[in-house]
Amino acid sequence: YFPLVLVTDIRGKSNIRSSDVSTNTLEFSDGKSSLIEAQITIKNPIYGSLSSLSYLPWSHIAEPYKEQNIELSSFKIDKKSLDLLSGNYEFTWSINKQEYTGKKVSFQIDDIGQHDCKLTVSPTDTSDNAASESYTYHFVIMMKYVRREIRSLTTADREKYFKALKKIYSMKDVAGKALYGDRFRSAEVLLLKHLNGAGTSDCDHWHDGPAILTHHVA
């Protein structure tokens, strides 16, 4: 039984949507409100930005266990754009309870799922004669694993994959669970699971129908 490397993006680069314009409404104590529009771009510094999953419901998607670059591309208050390069503003990000400063910063989240984040844009000149409003934009980053075509991997990532595969094929399930935790599955267990679905005498439950996609992706 040989390992199967799934090809999900035959173009060589795996992309997920990572940049979208979304809005917040900022309420003031006097009853007035402002509409905030922000365009935020998230990129993997090695593999680039991600765009092929644009059908997913999240505006911002990033990859766990990998350094990510996040950048504010545009920021509008009531349709009026701020000059982000003027030096008149400072930018404070709160991502996964960690704070970062700058228009473009790097972060890493070692967890999947949804994370509430915010970006505060404040004037650098806080004198009495200067505009003193600070604007906070709230957004969500969804952390998703990225499955890449094996030839598009970096040498380091490819070696990590092969080493992990060697562990799966060389270790018994009990030993693997003792070392790596209950989520470990040996190749022997995966093989038996596959045969129990595909090799039964009544029919092939895994390949003869639409379930082939979900079974093999899982």
PDB file of C-alpha atoms in Angstrom:
ATOM      1  CA  TYR A   1       0.000   0.000   0.000  1.00  0.00           C
ATOM      2  CA  PHE A   2       1.550   3.254  -1.123  1.00  0.00           C
ATOM      3  CA  PRO A   3       0.846   6.809   0.067  1.00  0.00           C
ATOM      4  CA  LEU A   4      -1.369   8.934  -2.110  1.00  0.00           C
ATOM      5  CA  VAL A   5      -0.463  12.584  -2.501  1.00  0.00           C
ATOM      6  CA  LEU A   6      -3.627  14.426  -3.392  1.00  0.00           C
ATOM      7  CA  VAL A   7      -3.363  17.137  -6.015  1.00  0.00           C
ATOM      8  CA  THR A   8      -5.708  19.996  -5.233  1.00  0.00           C
ATOM      9  CA  ASP A   9      -4.206  22.737  -7.366  1.00  0.00           C
ATOM     10  CA  ILE A  10      -2.504  21.505 -10.544  1.00  0.00           C
ATOM     11  CA  ARG A  11      -1.291  25.007 -11.331  1.00  0.00           C
ATOM     12  CA  GLY A  12       1.530  24.598  -8.805  1.00  0.00           C
ATOM     13  CA  LYS A  13       0.579  27.407  -6.416  1.00  0.00           C
ATOM     14  CA  SER A  14      -2.092  26.916  -3.795  1.00  0.00           C
ATOM     15  CA  ASN A  15      -4.150  30.054  -3.324  1.00  0.00           C
ATOM     16  CA  ILE A  16      -6.961  30.978  -0.948  1.00  0.00           C
ATOM     17  CA  ARG A  17      -8.915  34.195  -0.862  1.00  0.00           C
ATOM     18  CA  SER A  18      -7.201  36.474   1.637  1.00  0.00           C
ATOM     19  CA  SER A  19      -8.191  40.029   0.721  1.00  0.00           C
ATOM     20  CA  ASP A  20     -11.633  41.556   0.923  1.00  0.00           C
ATOM     21  CA  VAL A  21     -13.263  44.902   1.575  1.00  0.00           C
ATOM     22  CA  SER A  22     -15.649  44.692   4.505  1.00  0.00           C
ATOM     23  CA  THR A  23     -17.360  47.262   6.675  1.00  0.00           C
ATOM     24  CA  ASN A  24     -18.015  48.202  10.297  1.00  0.00           C
ATOM     25  CA  THR A  25     -20.392  50.817  11.665  1.00  0.00           C
ATOM     26  CA  LEU A  26     -18.873  52.947  14.433  1.00  0.00           C
ATOM     27  CA  GLU A  27     -21.397  54.366  16.906  1.00  0.00           C
ATOM     28  CA  PHE A  28     -20.663  57.576  18.867  1.00  0.00           C
ATOM     29  CA  SER A  29     -22.100  58.698  22.194  1.00  0.00           C
ATOM     30  CA  ASP A  30     -23.965  61.603  20.554  1.00  0.00           C
ATOM     31  CA  GLY A  31     -25.964  59.183  18.407  1.00  0.00           C
ATOM     32  CA  LYS A  32     -23.962  59.722  15.229  1.00  0.00           C
ATOM     33  CA  SER A  33     -22.256  56.899  13.381  1.00  0.00           C
ATOM     34  CA  SER A  34     -19.499  56.414  10.820  1.00  0.00           C
ATOM     35  CA  LEU A  35     -19.081  53.707   8.218  1.00  0.00           C
ATOM     36  CA  ILE A  36     -15.635  52.110   8.231  1.00  0.00           C
ATOM     37  CA  GLU A  37     -14.432  50.272   5.134  1.00  0.00           C
ATOM     38  CA  ALA A  38     -11.139  48.404   5.289  1.00  0.00           C
ATOM     39  CA  GLN A  39      -9.260  46.260   2.830  1.00  0.00           C
ATOM     40  CA  ILE A  40      -6.951  43.800   4.541  1.00  0.00           C
ATOM     41  CA  THR A  41      -4.584  41.455   2.730  1.00  0.00           C
ATOM     42  CA  ILE A  42      -3.139  38.285   4.273  1.00  0.00           C
ATOM     43  CA  LYS A  43      -0.245  36.489   2.579  1.00  0.00           C
ATOM     44  CA  ASN A  44       2.041  33.602   3.322  1.00  0.00           C
ATOM     45  CA  PRO A  45       5.527  35.121   2.791  1.00  0.00           C
ATOM     46  CA  ILE A  46       6.704  31.929   1.072  1.00  0.00           C
ATOM     47  CA  TYR A  47       3.672  30.698  -0.871  1.00  0.00           C
ATOM     48  CA  GLY A  48       1.993  34.034  -1.509  1.00  0.00           C
ATOM     49  CA  SER A  49      -1.627  35.080  -1.173  1.00  0.00           C
ATOM     50  CA  LEU A  50      -4.471  32.597  -1.284  1.00  0.00           C
ATOM     51  CA  SER A  51      -7.527  33.005  -3.569  1.00  0.00           C
ATOM     52  CA  SER A  52      -8.995  29.736  -4.884  1.00  0.00           C
ATOM     53  CA  LEU A  53     -11.379  29.305  -1.928  1.00  0.00           C
ATOM     54  CA  SER A  54     -13.326  32.491  -2.611  1.00  0.00           C
ATOM     55  CA  TYR A  55     -16.586  30.571  -2.311  1.00  0.00           C
ATOM     56  CA  LEU A  56     -16.069  30.201   1.447  1.00  0.00           C
ATOM     57  CA  PRO A  57     -18.027  32.563   3.718  1.00  0.00           C
ATOM     58  CA  TRP A  58     -15.029  34.176   5.445  1.00  0.00           C
ATOM     59  CA  SER A  59     -13.427  37.364   4.197  1.00  0.00           C
ATOM     60  CA  HIS A  60     -10.018  36.631   5.696  1.00  0.00           C
ATOM     61  CA  ILE A  61      -8.433  33.169   5.674  1.00  0.00           C
ATOM     62  CA  ALA A  62      -4.959  32.309   6.938  1.00  0.00           C
ATOM     63  CA  GLU A  63      -2.860  29.192   7.452  1.00  0.00           C
ATOM     64  CA  PRO A  64      -1.969  27.863  10.941  1.00  0.00           C
ATOM     65  CA  TYR A  65       1.566  26.967  11.978  1.00  0.00           C
ATOM     66  CA  LYS A  66       2.950  29.304   9.309  1.00  0.00           C
ATOM     67  CA  GLU A  67       4.077  32.907   9.508  1.00  0.00           C
ATOM     68  CA  GLN A  68       1.520  35.171   7.832  1.00  0.00           C
ATOM     69  CA  ASN A  69       1.851  38.753   6.629  1.00  0.00           C
ATOM     70  CA  ILE A  70      -1.178  40.969   7.161  1.00  0.00           C
ATOM     71  CA  GLU A  71      -1.394  44.433   5.619  1.00  0.00           C
ATOM     72  CA  LEU A  72      -3.905  47.247   5.576  1.00  0.00           C
ATOM     73  CA  SER A  73      -4.383  48.194   1.922  1.00  0.00           C
ATOM     74  CA  SER A  74      -7.067  50.859   2.302  1.00  0.00           C
ATOM     75  CA  PHE A  75      -9.129  52.442   5.068  1.00  0.00           C
ATOM     76  CA  LYS A  76     -12.177  54.629   4.511  1.00  0.00           C
ATOM     77  CA  ILE A  77     -14.322  56.617   6.913  1.00  0.00           C
ATOM     78  CA  ASP A  78     -17.733  57.444   5.439  1.00  0.00           C
ATOM     79  CA  LYS A  79     -16.334  56.772   1.946  1.00  0.00           C
ATOM     80  CA  LYS A  80     -13.357  59.084   2.494  1.00  0.00           C
ATOM     81  CA  SER A  81      -9.979  57.359   2.173  1.00  0.00           C
ATOM     82  CA  LEU A  82      -7.236  57.931   4.703  1.00  0.00           C
ATOM     83  CA  ASP A  83      -3.744  58.509   3.355  1.00  0.00           C
ATOM     84  CA  LEU A  84      -2.084  55.493   4.909  1.00  0.00           C
ATOM     85  CA  LEU A  85       1.393  56.490   3.686  1.00  0.00           C
ATOM     86  CA  SER A  86       1.302  60.058   5.006  1.00  0.00           C
ATOM     87  CA  GLY A  87       2.807  59.225   8.391  1.00  0.00           C
ATOM     88  CA  ASN A  88      -0.200  60.829  10.092  1.00  0.00           C
ATOM     89  CA  TYR A  89      -1.559  57.560  11.424  1.00  0.00           C
ATOM     90  CA  GLU A  90      -0.387  54.631  13.479  1.00  0.00           C
ATOM     91  CA  PHE A  91      -1.859  51.144  13.285  1.00  0.00           C
ATOM     92  CA  THR A  92      -2.382  48.714  16.141  1.00  0.00           C
ATOM     93  CA  TRP A  93      -3.517  45.161  15.444  1.00  0.00           C
ATOM     94  CA  SER A  94      -4.994  42.786  18.000  1.00  0.00           C
ATOM     95  CA  ILE A  95      -4.734  39.256  16.598  1.00  0.00           C
ATOM     96  CA  ASN A  96      -5.382  36.211  18.766  1.00  0.00           C
ATOM     97  CA  LYS A  97      -4.876  38.371  21.890  1.00  0.00           C
ATOM     98  CA  GLN A  98      -1.466  39.538  20.682  1.00  0.00           C
ATOM     99  CA  GLU A  99      -0.763  43.154  19.723  1.00  0.00           C
ATOM    100  CA  TYR A 100       1.275  44.306  16.721  1.00  0.00           C
ATOM    101  CA  THR A 101       2.095  47.790  15.453  1.00  0.00           C
ATOM    102  CA  GLY A 102       2.458  48.879  11.843  1.00  0.00           C
ATOM    103  CA  LYS A 103       0.598  49.048   8.550  1.00  0.00           C
ATOM    104  CA  LYS A 104       2.040  45.636   7.674  1.00  0.00           C
ATOM    105  CA  VAL A 105       2.911  43.068  10.352  1.00  0.00           C
ATOM    106  CA  SER A 106       3.618  39.359  10.666  1.00  0.00           C
ATOM    107  CA  PHE A 107       1.753  36.946  12.925  1.00  0.00           C
ATOM    108  CA  GLN A 108       1.348  33.227  13.505  1.00  0.00           C
ATOM    109  CA  ILE A 109      -1.569  31.309  15.003  1.00  0.00           C
ATOM    110  CA  ASP A 110      -1.034  27.641  15.843  1.00  0.00           C
ATOM    111  CA  ASP A 111      -4.685  26.744  15.902  1.00  0.00           C
ATOM    112  CA  ILE A 112      -7.511  26.240  13.444  1.00  0.00           C
ATOM    113  CA  GLY A 113     -10.910  27.882  13.613  1.00  0.00           C
ATOM    114  CA  GLN A 114     -12.238  31.408  13.877  1.00  0.00           C
ATOM    115  CA  HIS A 115     -10.399  34.225  15.650  1.00  0.00           C
ATOM    116  CA  ASP A 116     -11.849  37.663  16.446  1.00  0.00           C
ATOM    117  CA  CYS A 117      -9.415  40.457  15.618  1.00  0.00           C
ATOM    118  CA  LYS A 118      -9.346  44.230  15.496  1.00  0.00           C
ATOM    119  CA  LEU A 119      -7.343  47.048  13.963  1.00  0.00           C
ATOM    120  CA  THR A 120      -7.153  50.506  15.527  1.00  0.00           C
ATOM    121  CA  VAL A 121      -6.124  53.457  13.361  1.00  0.00           C
ATOM    122  CA  SER A 122      -5.036  56.481  15.408  1.00  0.00           C
ATOM    123  CA  PRO A 123      -3.583  59.902  14.502  1.00  0.00           C
ATOM    124  CA  THR A 124       0.082  60.365  15.306  1.00  0.00           C
ATOM    125  CA  ASP A 125      -0.447  64.048  16.137  1.00  0.00           C
ATOM    126  CA  THR A 126      -2.468  64.232  19.368  1.00  0.00           C
ATOM    127  CA  SER A 127      -2.169  67.990  19.920  1.00  0.00           C
ATOM    128  CA  ASP A 128      -5.290  70.054  20.598  1.00  0.00           C
ATOM    129  CA  ASN A 129      -5.364  71.406  17.050  1.00  0.00           C
ATOM    130  CA  ALA A 130      -5.112  67.994  15.385  1.00  0.00           C
ATOM    131  CA  ALA A 131      -7.819  65.491  14.605  1.00  0.00           C
ATOM    132  CA  SER A 132      -8.023  63.173  17.602  1.00  0.00           C
ATOM    133  CA  GLU A 133     -10.393  60.445  16.458  1.00  0.00           C
ATOM    134  CA  SER A 134      -9.258  56.854  16.610  1.00  0.00           C
ATOM    135  CA  TYR A 135     -11.133  54.245  14.612  1.00  0.00           C
ATOM    136  CA  THR A 136     -11.335  50.563  15.500  1.00  0.00           C
ATOM    137  CA  TYR A 137     -12.226  48.047  12.839  1.00  0.00           C
ATOM    138  CA  HIS A 138     -13.334  44.560  13.909  1.00  0.00           C
ATOM    139  CA  PHE A 139     -12.832  41.522  11.668  1.00  0.00           C
ATOM    140  CA  VAL A 140     -12.492  37.743  11.782  1.00  0.00           C
ATOM    141  CA  ILE A 141      -9.626  35.548  10.590  1.00  0.00           C
ATOM    142  CA  MET A 142     -10.483  31.934   9.830  1.00  0.00           C
ATOM    143  CA  MET A 143      -7.499  29.616  10.190  1.00  0.00           C
ATOM    144  CA  LYS A 144      -7.606  26.737   7.707  1.00  0.00           C
ATOM    145  CA  TYR A 145      -5.117  24.035   6.813  1.00  0.00           C
ATOM    146  CA  VAL A 146      -3.852  24.309   3.240  1.00  0.00           C
ATOM    147  CA  ARG A 147      -3.350  21.187   1.130  1.00  0.00           C
ATOM    148  CA  ARG A 148      -0.772  21.808  -1.573  1.00  0.00           C
ATOM    149  CA  GLU A 149       0.422  19.902  -4.601  1.00  0.00           C
ATOM    150  CA  ILE A 150       3.615  18.197  -3.478  1.00  0.00           C
ATOM    151  CA  ARG A 151       5.823  19.713  -6.209  1.00  0.00           C
ATOM    152  CA  SER A 152       4.893  23.215  -5.059  1.00  0.00           C
ATOM    153  CA  LEU A 153       6.238  22.642  -1.537  1.00  0.00           C
ATOM    154  CA  THR A 154       9.475  24.173  -0.367  1.00  0.00           C
ATOM    155  CA  THR A 155      12.328  21.756   0.283  1.00  0.00           C
ATOM    156  CA  ALA A 156      11.886  22.191   4.045  1.00  0.00           C
ATOM    157  CA  ASP A 157       8.127  21.532   3.943  1.00  0.00           C
ATOM    158  CA  ARG A 158       8.557  18.552   1.644  1.00  0.00           C
ATOM    159  CA  GLU A 159      11.130  16.998   4.002  1.00  0.00           C
ATOM    160  CA  LYS A 160       8.781  17.520   6.964  1.00  0.00           C
ATOM    161  CA  TYR A 161       6.023  15.764   5.020  1.00  0.00           C
ATOM    162  CA  PHE A 162       8.227  12.780   4.162  1.00  0.00           C
ATOM    163  CA  LYS A 163       9.456  12.473   7.764  1.00  0.00           C
ATOM    164  CA  ALA A 164       5.871  12.515   9.051  1.00  0.00           C
ATOM    165  CA  LEU A 165       4.886   9.923   6.461  1.00  0.00           C
ATOM    166  CA  LYS A 166       7.782   7.707   7.536  1.00  0.00           C
ATOM    167  CA  LYS A 167       6.547   7.857  11.130  1.00  0.00           C
ATOM    168  CA  ILE A 168       3.031   6.844  10.089  1.00  0.00           C
ATOM    169  CA  TYR A 169       4.300   3.850   8.102  1.00  0.00           C
ATOM    170  CA  SER A 170       6.940   2.670  10.563  1.00  0.00           C
ATOM    171  CA  MET A 171       5.115   2.962  13.902  1.00  0.00           C
ATOM    172  CA  LYS A 172       2.404   0.819  15.383  1.00  0.00           C
ATOM    173  CA  ASP A 173      -0.773   2.605  16.366  1.00  0.00           C
ATOM    174  CA  VAL A 174      -0.292   2.090  20.115  1.00  0.00           C
ATOM    175  CA  ALA A 175       3.267   3.397  20.070  1.00  0.00           C
ATOM    176  CA  GLY A 176       2.273   6.371  17.930  1.00  0.00           C
ATOM    177  CA  LYS A 177      -0.571   7.333  20.264  1.00  0.00           C
ATOM    178  CA  ALA A 178       1.737   7.097  23.272  1.00  0.00           C
ATOM    179  CA  LEU A 179       4.234   9.432  21.613  1.00  0.00           C
ATOM    180  CA  TYR A 180       2.023  11.850  19.666  1.00  0.00           C
ATOM    181  CA  GLY A 181      -1.412  11.639  21.280  1.00  0.00           C
ATOM    182  CA  ASP A 182      -4.774  10.027  20.590  1.00  0.00           C
ATOM    183  CA  ARG A 183      -5.153  11.617  17.153  1.00  0.00           C
ATOM    184  CA  PHE A 184      -2.268   9.581  15.740  1.00  0.00           C
ATOM    185  CA  ARG A 185      -3.211   6.940  13.153  1.00  0.00           C
ATOM    186  CA  SER A 186      -0.743   4.430  11.788  1.00  0.00           C
ATOM    187  CA  ALA A 187      -0.726   3.445   8.120  1.00  0.00           C
ATOM    188  CA  GLU A 188      -1.944   0.005   9.153  1.00  0.00           C
ATOM    189  CA  VAL A 189      -5.079   1.454  10.761  1.00  0.00           C
ATOM    190  CA  LEU A 190      -5.719   3.716   7.774  1.00  0.00           C
ATOM    191  CA  LEU A 191      -5.269   0.754   5.417  1.00  0.00           C
ATOM    192  CA  LEU A 192      -7.780  -1.362   7.349  1.00  0.00           C
ATOM    193  CA  LYS A 193     -10.237   1.524   7.415  1.00  0.00           C
ATOM    194  CA  HIS A 194      -9.912   1.872   3.674  1.00  0.00           C
ATOM    195  CA  LEU A 195     -10.363  -1.858   3.039  1.00  0.00           C
ATOM    196  CA  ASN A 196     -13.374  -2.047   5.336  1.00  0.00           C
ATOM    197  CA  GLY A 197     -15.119   0.494   3.138  1.00  0.00           C
ATOM    198  CA  ALA A 198     -13.775  -0.405  -0.282  1.00  0.00           C
ATOM    199  CA  GLY A 199     -13.153  -4.134  -0.057  1.00  0.00           C
ATOM    200  CA  THR A 200     -16.418  -5.490   1.320  1.00  0.00           C
ATOM    201  CA  SER A 201     -18.160  -8.262  -0.557  1.00  0.00           C
ATOM    202  CA  ASP A 202     -21.445  -6.430  -1.111  1.00  0.00           C
ATOM    203  CA  CYS A 203     -20.062  -3.331  -2.858  1.00  0.00           C
ATOM    204  CA  ASP A 204     -17.365  -0.701  -2.872  1.00  0.00           C
ATOM    205  CA  HIS A 205     -18.731   1.854  -0.403  1.00  0.00           C
ATOM    206  CA  TRP A 206     -16.004   4.412  -1.051  1.00  0.00           C
ATOM    207  CA  HIS A 207     -15.444   4.591  -4.786  1.00  0.00           C
ATOM    208  CA  ASP A 208     -18.771   3.729  -6.415  1.00  0.00           C
ATOM    209  CA  GLY A 209     -20.505   7.042  -5.866  1.00  0.00           C
ATOM    210  CA  PRO A 210     -20.154  10.708  -4.836  1.00  0.00           C
ATOM    211  CA  ALA A 211     -18.728   9.796  -1.406  1.00  0.00           C
ATOM    212  CA  ILE A 212     -15.302   9.249  -2.982  1.00  0.00           C
ATOM    213  CA  LEU A 213     -14.561  12.958  -2.681  1.00  0.00           C
ATOM    214  CA  THR A 214     -15.329  13.383   1.021  1.00  0.00           C
ATOM    215  CA  HIS A 215     -13.784  10.048   2.019  1.00  0.00           C
ATOM    216  CA  HIS A 216     -10.449  10.733   0.335  1.00  0.00           C
ATOM    217  CA  VAL A 217     -10.229  14.374   1.356  1.00  0.00           C
ATOM    218  CA  ALA A 218     -10.781  13.325   4.976  1.00  0.00           C
TER     219      ALA A 218
END
